[in-house]
Coordinates of C-alpha atoms and ligand atoms in Angstrom, one line a residue:
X1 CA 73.3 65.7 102.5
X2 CA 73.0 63.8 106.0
X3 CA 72.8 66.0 109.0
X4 CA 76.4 65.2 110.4
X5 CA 77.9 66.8 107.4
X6 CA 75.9 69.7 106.8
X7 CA 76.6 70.6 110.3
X8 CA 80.3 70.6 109.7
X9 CA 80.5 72.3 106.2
X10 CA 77.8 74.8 107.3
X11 CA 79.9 75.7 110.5
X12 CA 82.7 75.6 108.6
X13 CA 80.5 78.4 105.8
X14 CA 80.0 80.6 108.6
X15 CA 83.2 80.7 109.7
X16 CA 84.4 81.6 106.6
X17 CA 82.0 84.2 106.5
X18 CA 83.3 85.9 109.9
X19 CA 86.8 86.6 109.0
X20 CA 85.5 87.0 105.6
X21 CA 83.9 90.2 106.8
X22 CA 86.4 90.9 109.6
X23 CA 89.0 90.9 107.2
X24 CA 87.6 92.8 104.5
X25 CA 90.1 94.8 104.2
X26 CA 92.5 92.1 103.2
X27 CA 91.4 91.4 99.9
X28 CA 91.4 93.4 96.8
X29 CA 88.5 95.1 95.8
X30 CA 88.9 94.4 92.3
X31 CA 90.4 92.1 91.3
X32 CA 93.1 91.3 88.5
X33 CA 91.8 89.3 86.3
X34 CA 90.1 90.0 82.5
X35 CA 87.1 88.7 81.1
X36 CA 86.8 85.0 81.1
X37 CA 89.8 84.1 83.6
X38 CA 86.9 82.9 85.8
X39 CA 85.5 80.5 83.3
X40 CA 88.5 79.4 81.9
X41 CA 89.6 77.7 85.8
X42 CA 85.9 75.6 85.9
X43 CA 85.6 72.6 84.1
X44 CA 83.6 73.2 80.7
X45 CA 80.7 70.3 81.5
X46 CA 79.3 69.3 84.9
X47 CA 80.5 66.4 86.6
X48 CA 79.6 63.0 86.0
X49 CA 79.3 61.9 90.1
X50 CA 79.1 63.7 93.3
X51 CA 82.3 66.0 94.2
X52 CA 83.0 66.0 97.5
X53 CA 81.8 69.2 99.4
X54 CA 85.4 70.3 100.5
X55 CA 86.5 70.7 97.0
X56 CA 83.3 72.9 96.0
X57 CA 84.7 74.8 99.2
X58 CA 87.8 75.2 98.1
X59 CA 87.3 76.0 95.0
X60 CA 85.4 78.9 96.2
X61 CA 87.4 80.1 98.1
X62 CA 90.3 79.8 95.8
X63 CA 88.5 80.5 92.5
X64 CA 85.2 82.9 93.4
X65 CA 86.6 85.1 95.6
X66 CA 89.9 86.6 94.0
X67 CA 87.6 87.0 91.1
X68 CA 85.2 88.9 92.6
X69 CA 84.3 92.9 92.5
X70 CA 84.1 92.7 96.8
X71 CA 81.0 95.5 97.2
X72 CA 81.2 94.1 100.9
X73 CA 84.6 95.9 101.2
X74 CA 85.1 99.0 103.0
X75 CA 86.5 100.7 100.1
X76 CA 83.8 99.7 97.1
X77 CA 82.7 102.8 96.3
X78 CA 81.3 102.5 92.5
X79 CA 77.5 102.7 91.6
X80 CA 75.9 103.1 95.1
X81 CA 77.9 101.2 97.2
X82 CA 76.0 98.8 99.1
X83 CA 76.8 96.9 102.0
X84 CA 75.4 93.1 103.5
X85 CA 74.9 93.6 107.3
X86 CA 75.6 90.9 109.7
X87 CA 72.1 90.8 110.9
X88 CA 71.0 90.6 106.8
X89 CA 73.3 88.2 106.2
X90 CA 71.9 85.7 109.1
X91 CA 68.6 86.8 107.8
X92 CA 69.0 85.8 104.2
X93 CA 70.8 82.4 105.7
X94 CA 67.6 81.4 107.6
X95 CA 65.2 82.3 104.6
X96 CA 67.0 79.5 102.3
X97 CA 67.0 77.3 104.6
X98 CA 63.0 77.5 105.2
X99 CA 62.9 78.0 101.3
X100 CA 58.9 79.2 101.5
X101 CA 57.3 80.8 98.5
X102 CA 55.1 83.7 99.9
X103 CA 52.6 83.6 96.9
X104 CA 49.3 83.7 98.9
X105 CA 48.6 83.6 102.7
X106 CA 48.8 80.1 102.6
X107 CA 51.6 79.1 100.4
X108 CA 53.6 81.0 103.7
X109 CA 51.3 82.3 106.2
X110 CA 54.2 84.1 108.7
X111 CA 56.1 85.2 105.2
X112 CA 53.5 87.0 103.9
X113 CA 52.5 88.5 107.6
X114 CA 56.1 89.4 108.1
X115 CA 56.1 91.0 105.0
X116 CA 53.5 93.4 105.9
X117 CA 54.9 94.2 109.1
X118 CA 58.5 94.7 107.9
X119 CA 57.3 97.1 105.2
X120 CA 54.8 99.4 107.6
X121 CA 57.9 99.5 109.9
X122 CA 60.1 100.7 107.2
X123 CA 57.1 103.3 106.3
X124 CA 57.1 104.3 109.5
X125 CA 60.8 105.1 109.8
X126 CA 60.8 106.6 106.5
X127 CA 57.6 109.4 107.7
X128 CA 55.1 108.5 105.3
X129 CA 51.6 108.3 106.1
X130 CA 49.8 104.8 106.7
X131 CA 48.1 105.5 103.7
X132 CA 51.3 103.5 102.0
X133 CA 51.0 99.8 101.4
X134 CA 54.6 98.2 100.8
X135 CA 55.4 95.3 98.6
X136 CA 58.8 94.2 98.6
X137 CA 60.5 93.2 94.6
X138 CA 63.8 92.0 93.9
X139 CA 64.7 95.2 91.9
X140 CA 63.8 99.0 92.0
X141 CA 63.7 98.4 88.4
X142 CA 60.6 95.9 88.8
X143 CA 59.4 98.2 91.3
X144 CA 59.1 101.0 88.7
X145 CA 57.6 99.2 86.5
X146 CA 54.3 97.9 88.6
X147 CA 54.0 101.4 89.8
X148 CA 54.0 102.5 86.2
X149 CA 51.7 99.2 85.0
X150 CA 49.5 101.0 87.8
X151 CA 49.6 104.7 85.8
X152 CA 48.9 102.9 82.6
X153 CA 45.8 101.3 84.3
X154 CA 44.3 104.2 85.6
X155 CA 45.5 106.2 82.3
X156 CA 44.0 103.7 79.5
X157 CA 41.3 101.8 82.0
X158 CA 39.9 100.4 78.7
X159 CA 43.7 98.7 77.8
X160 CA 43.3 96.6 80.3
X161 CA 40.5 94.2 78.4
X162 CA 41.7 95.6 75.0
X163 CA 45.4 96.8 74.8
X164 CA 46.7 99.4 73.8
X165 CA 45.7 99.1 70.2
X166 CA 44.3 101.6 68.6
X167 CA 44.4 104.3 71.7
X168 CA 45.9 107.5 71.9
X169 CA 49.4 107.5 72.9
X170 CA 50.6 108.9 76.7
X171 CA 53.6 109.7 78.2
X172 CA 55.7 108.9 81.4
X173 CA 57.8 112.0 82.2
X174 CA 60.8 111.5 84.1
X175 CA 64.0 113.8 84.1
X176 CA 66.9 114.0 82.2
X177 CA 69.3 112.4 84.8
X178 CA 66.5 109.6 86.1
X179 CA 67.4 105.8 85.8
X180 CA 67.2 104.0 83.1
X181 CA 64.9 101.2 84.5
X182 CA 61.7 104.0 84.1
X183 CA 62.5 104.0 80.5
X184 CA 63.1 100.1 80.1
X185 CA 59.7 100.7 82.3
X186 CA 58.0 102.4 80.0
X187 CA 58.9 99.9 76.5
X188 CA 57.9 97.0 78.4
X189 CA 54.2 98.1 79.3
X190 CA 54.2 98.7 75.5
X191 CA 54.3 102.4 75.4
X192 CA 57.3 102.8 73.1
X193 CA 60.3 105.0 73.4
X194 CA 57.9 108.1 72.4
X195 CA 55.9 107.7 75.2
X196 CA 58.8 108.8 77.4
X197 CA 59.8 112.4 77.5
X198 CA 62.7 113.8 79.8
X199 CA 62.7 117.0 80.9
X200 CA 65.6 119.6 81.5
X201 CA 67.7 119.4 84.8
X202 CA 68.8 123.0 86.2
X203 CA 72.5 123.5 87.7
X204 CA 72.2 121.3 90.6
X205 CA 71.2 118.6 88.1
X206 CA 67.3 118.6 89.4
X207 CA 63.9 118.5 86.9
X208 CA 62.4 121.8 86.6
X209 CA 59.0 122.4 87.0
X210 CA 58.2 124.8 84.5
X211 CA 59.3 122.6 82.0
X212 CA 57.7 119.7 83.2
X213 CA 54.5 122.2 83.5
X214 CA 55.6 123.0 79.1
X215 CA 55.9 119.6 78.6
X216 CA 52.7 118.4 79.8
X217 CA 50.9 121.3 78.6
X218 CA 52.3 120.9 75.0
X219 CA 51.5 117.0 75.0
X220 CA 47.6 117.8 76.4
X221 CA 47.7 119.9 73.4
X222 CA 48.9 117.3 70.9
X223 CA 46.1 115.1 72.1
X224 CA 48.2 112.7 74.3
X225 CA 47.6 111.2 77.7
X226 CA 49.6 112.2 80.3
X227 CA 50.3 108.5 82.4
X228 CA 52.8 109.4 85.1
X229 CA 55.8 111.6 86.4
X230 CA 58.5 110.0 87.7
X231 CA 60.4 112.0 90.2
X232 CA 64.0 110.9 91.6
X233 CA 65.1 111.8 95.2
X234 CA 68.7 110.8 94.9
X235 CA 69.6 110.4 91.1
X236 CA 72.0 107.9 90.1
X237 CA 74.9 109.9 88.3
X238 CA 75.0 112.9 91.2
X239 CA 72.7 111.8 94.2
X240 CA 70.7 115.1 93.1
X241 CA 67.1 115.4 94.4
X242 CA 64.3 116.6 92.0
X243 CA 61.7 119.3 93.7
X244 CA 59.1 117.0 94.7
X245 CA 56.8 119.3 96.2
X246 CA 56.5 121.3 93.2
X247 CA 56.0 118.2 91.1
X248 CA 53.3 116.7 93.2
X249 CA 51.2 120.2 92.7
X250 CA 51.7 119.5 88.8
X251 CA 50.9 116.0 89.3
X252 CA 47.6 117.0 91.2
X253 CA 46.8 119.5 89.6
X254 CA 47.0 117.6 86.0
X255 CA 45.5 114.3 87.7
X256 CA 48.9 112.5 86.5
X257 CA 50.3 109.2 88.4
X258 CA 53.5 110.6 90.6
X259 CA 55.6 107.8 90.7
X260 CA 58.7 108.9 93.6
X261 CA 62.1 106.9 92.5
X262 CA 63.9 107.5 96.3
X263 CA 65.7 103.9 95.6
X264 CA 68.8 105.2 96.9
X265 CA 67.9 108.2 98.3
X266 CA 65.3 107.3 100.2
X267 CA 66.4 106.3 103.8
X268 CA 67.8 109.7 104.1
X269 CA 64.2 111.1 105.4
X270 CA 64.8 108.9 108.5
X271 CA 66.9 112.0 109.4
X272 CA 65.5 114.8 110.4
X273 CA 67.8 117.5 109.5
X274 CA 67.4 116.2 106.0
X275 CA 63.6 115.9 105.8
X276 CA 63.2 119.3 103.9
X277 CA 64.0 117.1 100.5
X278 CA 61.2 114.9 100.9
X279 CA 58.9 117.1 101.8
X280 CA 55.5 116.3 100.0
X281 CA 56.9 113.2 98.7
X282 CA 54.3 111.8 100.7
X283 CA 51.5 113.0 97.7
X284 CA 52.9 110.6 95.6
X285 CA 50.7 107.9 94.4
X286 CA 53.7 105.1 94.7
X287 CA 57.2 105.2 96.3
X288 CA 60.1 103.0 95.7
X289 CA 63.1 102.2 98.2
X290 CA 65.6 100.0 97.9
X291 CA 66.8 98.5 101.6
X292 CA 69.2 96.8 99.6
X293 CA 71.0 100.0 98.8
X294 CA 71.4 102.4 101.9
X295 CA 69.6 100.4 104.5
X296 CA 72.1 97.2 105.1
X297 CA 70.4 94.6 103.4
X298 CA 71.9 92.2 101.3
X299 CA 70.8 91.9 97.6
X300 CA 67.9 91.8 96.7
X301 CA 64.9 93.7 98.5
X302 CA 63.5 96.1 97.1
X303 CA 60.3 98.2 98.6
X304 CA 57.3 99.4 96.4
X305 CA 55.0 101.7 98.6
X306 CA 51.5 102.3 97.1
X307 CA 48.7 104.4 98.2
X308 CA 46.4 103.6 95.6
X309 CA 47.2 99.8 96.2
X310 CA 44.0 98.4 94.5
X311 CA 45.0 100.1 91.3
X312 CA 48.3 97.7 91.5
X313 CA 46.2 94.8 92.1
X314 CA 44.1 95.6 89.5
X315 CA 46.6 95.5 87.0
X316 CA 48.1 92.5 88.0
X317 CA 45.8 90.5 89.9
X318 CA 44.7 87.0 88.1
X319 CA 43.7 84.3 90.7
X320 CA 43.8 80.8 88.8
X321 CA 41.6 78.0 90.7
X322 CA 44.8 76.2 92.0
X323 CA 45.7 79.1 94.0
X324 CA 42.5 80.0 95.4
X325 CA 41.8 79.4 99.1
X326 CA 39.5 80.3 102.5
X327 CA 41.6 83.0 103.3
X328 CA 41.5 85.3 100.5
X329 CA 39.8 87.7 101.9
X330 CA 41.3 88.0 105.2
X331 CA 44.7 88.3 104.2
X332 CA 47.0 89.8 101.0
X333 CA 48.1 88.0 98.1
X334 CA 51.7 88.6 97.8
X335 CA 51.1 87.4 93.7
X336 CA 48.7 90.1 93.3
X337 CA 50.9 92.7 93.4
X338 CA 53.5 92.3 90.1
X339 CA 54.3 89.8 87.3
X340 CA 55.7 87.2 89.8
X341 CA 53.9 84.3 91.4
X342 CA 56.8 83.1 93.2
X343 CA 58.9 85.2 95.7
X344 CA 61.8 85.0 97.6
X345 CA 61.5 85.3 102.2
X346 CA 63.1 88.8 101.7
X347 CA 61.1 90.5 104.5
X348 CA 62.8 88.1 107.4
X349 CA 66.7 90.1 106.5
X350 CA 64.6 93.3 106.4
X351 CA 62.9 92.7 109.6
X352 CA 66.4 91.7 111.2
X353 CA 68.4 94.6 109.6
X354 CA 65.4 97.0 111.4
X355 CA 65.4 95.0 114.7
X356 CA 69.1 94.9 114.8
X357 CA 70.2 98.4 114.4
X358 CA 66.9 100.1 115.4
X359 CA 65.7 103.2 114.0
X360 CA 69.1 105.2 116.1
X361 CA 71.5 102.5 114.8
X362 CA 70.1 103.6 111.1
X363 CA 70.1 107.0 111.9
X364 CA 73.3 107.0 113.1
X365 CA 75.1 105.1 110.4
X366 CA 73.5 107.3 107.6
X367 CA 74.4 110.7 108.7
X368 CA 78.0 109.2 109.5
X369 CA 78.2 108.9 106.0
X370 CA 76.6 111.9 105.4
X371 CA 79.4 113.6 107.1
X372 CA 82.5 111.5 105.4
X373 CA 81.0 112.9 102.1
X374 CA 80.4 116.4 103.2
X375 CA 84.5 116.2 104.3
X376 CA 85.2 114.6 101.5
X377 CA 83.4 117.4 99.5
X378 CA 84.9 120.1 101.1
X379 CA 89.1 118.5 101.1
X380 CA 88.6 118.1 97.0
X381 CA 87.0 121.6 96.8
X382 CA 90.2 123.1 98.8
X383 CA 92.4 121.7 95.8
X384 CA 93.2 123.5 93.1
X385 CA 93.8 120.8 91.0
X386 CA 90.0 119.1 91.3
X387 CA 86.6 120.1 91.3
X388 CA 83.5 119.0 92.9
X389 CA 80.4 118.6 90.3
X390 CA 77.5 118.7 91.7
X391 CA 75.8 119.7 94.9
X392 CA 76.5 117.1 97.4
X393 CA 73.2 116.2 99.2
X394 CA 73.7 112.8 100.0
X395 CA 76.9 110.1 100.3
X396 CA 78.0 110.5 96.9
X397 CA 80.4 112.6 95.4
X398 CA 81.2 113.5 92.1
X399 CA 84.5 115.4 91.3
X400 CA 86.9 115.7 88.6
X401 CA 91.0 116.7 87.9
X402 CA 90.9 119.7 86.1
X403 CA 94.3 120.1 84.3
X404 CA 93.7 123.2 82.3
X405 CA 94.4 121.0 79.0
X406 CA 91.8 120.5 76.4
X407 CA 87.8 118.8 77.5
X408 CA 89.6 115.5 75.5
X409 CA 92.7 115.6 77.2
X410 CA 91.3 116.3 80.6
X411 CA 88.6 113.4 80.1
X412 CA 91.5 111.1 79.4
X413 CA 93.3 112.3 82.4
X414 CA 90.3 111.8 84.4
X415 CA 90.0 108.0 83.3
X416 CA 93.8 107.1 83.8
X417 CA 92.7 108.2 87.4
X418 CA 89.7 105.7 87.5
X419 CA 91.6 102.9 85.9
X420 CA 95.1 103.5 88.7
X421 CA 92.8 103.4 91.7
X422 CA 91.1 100.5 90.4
X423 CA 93.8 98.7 89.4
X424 CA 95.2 99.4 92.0
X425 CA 93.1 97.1 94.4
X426 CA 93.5 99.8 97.3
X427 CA 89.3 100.9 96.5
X428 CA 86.7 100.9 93.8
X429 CA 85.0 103.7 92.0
X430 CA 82.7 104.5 89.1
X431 CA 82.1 107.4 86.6
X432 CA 79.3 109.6 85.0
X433 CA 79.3 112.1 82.4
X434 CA 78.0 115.6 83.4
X435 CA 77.6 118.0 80.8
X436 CA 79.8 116.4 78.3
X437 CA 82.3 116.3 81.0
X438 CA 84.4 112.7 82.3
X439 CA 83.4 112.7 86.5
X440 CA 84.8 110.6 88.9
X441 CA 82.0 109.4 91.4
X442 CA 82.7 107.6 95.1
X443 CA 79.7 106.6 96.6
X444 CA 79.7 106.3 100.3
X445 CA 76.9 103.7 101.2
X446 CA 79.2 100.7 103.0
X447 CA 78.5 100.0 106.5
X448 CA 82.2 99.0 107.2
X449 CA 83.4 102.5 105.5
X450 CA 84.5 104.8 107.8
X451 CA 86.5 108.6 107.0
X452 CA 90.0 106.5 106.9
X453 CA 89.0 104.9 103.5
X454 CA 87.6 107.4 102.2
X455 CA 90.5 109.8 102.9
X456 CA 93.0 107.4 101.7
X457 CA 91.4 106.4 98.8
X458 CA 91.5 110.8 98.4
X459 CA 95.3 110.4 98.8
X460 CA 95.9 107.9 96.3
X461 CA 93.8 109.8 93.7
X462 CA 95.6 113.0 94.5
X463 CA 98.9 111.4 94.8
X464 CA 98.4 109.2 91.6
X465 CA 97.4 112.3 89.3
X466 CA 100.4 114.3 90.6
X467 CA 102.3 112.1 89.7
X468 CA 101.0 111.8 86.1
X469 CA 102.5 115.1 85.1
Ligands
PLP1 N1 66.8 104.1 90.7 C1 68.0 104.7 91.0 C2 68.0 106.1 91.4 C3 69.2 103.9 90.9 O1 70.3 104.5 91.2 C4 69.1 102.6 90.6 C5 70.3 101.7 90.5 O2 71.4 102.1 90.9 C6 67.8 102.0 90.3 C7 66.7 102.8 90.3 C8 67.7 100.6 89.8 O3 67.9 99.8 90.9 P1 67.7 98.2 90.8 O4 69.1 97.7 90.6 O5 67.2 97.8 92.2 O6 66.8 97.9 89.8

């Protein structure tokens, strides 16, 4: 592409972006549309010759985006709503355009030194001790895994030259409500579904420690190793927050990995009102946060924190001759730290996103939408009609219609309610099941949110189930 044209399509790219995000609000969230509508408007095979780039434009704009679930608008408020900052957005822009591969020092020298600095400045924020080497993944869900590929290593040191053939079997305990990516975790480093064992949740849908305490006990017992607890300091279906300091005394006490899953939860400790639920999460042996959840970054970048970070290297480090150089030894080797050998400039929107907003403009942001859920919260609990289910400790809130008909009936109720406000294209919203029970959840997480959606997207719902009887 000759430089006179990229000029005038990129311009033209950015513009599109700006009153893409001014206008948010314009567009649907979901859209209406079924499965394969998409697919059906592109051509079947690629093209033959070049297409010129306005029609690839167009057809972007005119195909893409009415198709598209828009997590950038103000109302998206399924899974943890996310949101792409303008400062991430520029950020991500630039690192295509350099296109480095941050391997080793030299494959990227300021990639892999920016990547060191954006991740102590995020440990900083965050209040855990320097101790905590950061690595940044695409996915929590790789994250997990390394820090449990670490566990295993220090669990079965004698797997690493052998396998796991012919040792006694382990176990990764994690609770009932954690993710599922610590129990895809745990089959792909080979220790089978048996090797992971939840453990019982109490009302506010937290692990409890004595059972952990059984569990373990009862496994030593058995003969198996003990590899690593994972604790969760924001769980996915309620935002709950498991009682880490408790856990890191069973963890120490047993000599067990403590793995700390604070992927969404986890730039809450920048506040300090809200430290108390992280406190001691700073005995874990590895920490993962996902900037591209709460913290304004756009997908993906995802922050591993280790404090045993030659344990991670250890289990992952093999430095073939191409790949060797002078520097080794004065510099890290981004490879050395999970399965991949090439990675993605993510620390440049990370860096930007912190410089950009500052640790006040973070601050600030979070705790606003700390307060939208707390109102939120407290306008469904002074219905009748509703209930809120679960303590809300975060910016999400789960809630239900209660009807007074039978569980079956009320479920259904509760997903005609999901399926109107989706449908509806006003906002977006995802559900869980608590205790056998349907729950709505609205995850408030979107920079662009502010108390107006929220609340109206609460009017619709109220108005939309009154309606239904
Ligand atoms: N941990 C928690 C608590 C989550 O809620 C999620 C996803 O929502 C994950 C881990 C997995 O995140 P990722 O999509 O980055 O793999």
């Amino acid at each position: 592409m000759p430089p006179d044209e990229f000029r005038q399509h990129a311009v033209q790219a950015v513009e599109w972006i700006t009153e893409f995000l001014e206008q948010s609000e314009a567009t649907r969230v979901f859209p209406s549309i079924r499965p394969g509508d998409i697919a059906a408007a592109i051509p079947g095979a690629p093209p033959d010759g070049p297409e010129p780039m306005e029609a690839l434009l167009e057809d972007f704009r005119s195909i893409i985006v009415p198709g598209m679930n828009h997590w950038n608008h103000p109302s998206f408020f399924g899974y943890f709503s996310v949101s792409a900052s303008g400062p991430g957005i520029i950020g991500e822009l630039l690192a295509s355009a350099l296109n480095v591969n941050a391997m080793v020092w030299r494959s990227a020298p300021a990639a892999a030194e920016l990547e060191d600095v954006a991740t102590d400045w995020l440990r900083q924020l965050l209040g855990l001790p320097d101790a905590f080497e950061g690595v940044i993944n695409d996915t929590a869900s790789s994250s997990t895994m390394y820090a449990l590929a670490a566990a295993r290593e220090v669990t079965w040191p004698e797997a690493h030259s052998s396998g796991l053939f012919g040792l006694p079997r382990g176990r990764v305990y994690a609770s009932e409500h954690a993710h599922s990516s610590v129990e895809k975790g745990v089959l792909a480093l080979g220790l089978g579904q048996e090797g992971y064992r939840t453990i019982a949740s109490d009302d506010g849908f937290a692990m409890k420690p004595d059972e952990l305490e059984a569990a373990i006990e009862d496994d030593l017992n058995d003969g198996l190793r003990p590899c690593a607890i994972v604790a969760t300091l924001g769980t996915t279906s309620t935002a709950s927050v498991d009682p880490i300091r408790s856990i890191a005394a069973i963890a120490e006490r047993h000599g067990i990995w403590l793995h700390v899953d604070a992927a969404y939860g986890g730039p809450v400790a920048m506040l300090p009102e809200e430290r108390r639920w992280f406190d001691g999460w700073e005995r874990a042996d590895s920490i993962v946060v996902n900037p591209h959840k709460w913290l304004f970054t756009p997908i993906d970048c995802s922050v591993l924190f280790c404090r045993r970070p030659a344990i991670l290297r250890q289990a992952f480090s093999i430095v073939p001759e191409y790949l060797r150089s002078s520097e080794q030894a004065e510099s890290r080797s981004l490879m050395d730290y999970g399965i991949s050998l090439g990675r993605r400039f993510r620390a440049l929107k990370l860096w930007f996103v912190l410089r950009y907003f500052g640790r006040q403009g973070l601050v600030d942001r979070i705790r606003e939408h700390l307060r939208i859920a707390s109102e939120l919260s407290d306008a469904i609990a002074a219905d009748d009609g509703w209930e809120v289910c679960a303590p809300v400790h975060m910016g999400l809130v789960t809630f239900r219609r209660i009807t007074g008909a039978s569980a079956e009936e009320e479920d259904r109720a509760n997903h005609a309610i999901l399926e109107a406000v989706n449908s509806s294209g006003l906002a977006f919203m995802t559900h869980t099941v608590l205790d056998g029970r349907v729950v709505l959840r609205l995850a408030i997480g979107n920079i662009r949110t502010t108390e107006q959606h929220v609340m109206q997207t609460w009017s619709f719902l109220r108005n939309f189930a009154n309606e239904m009887h």
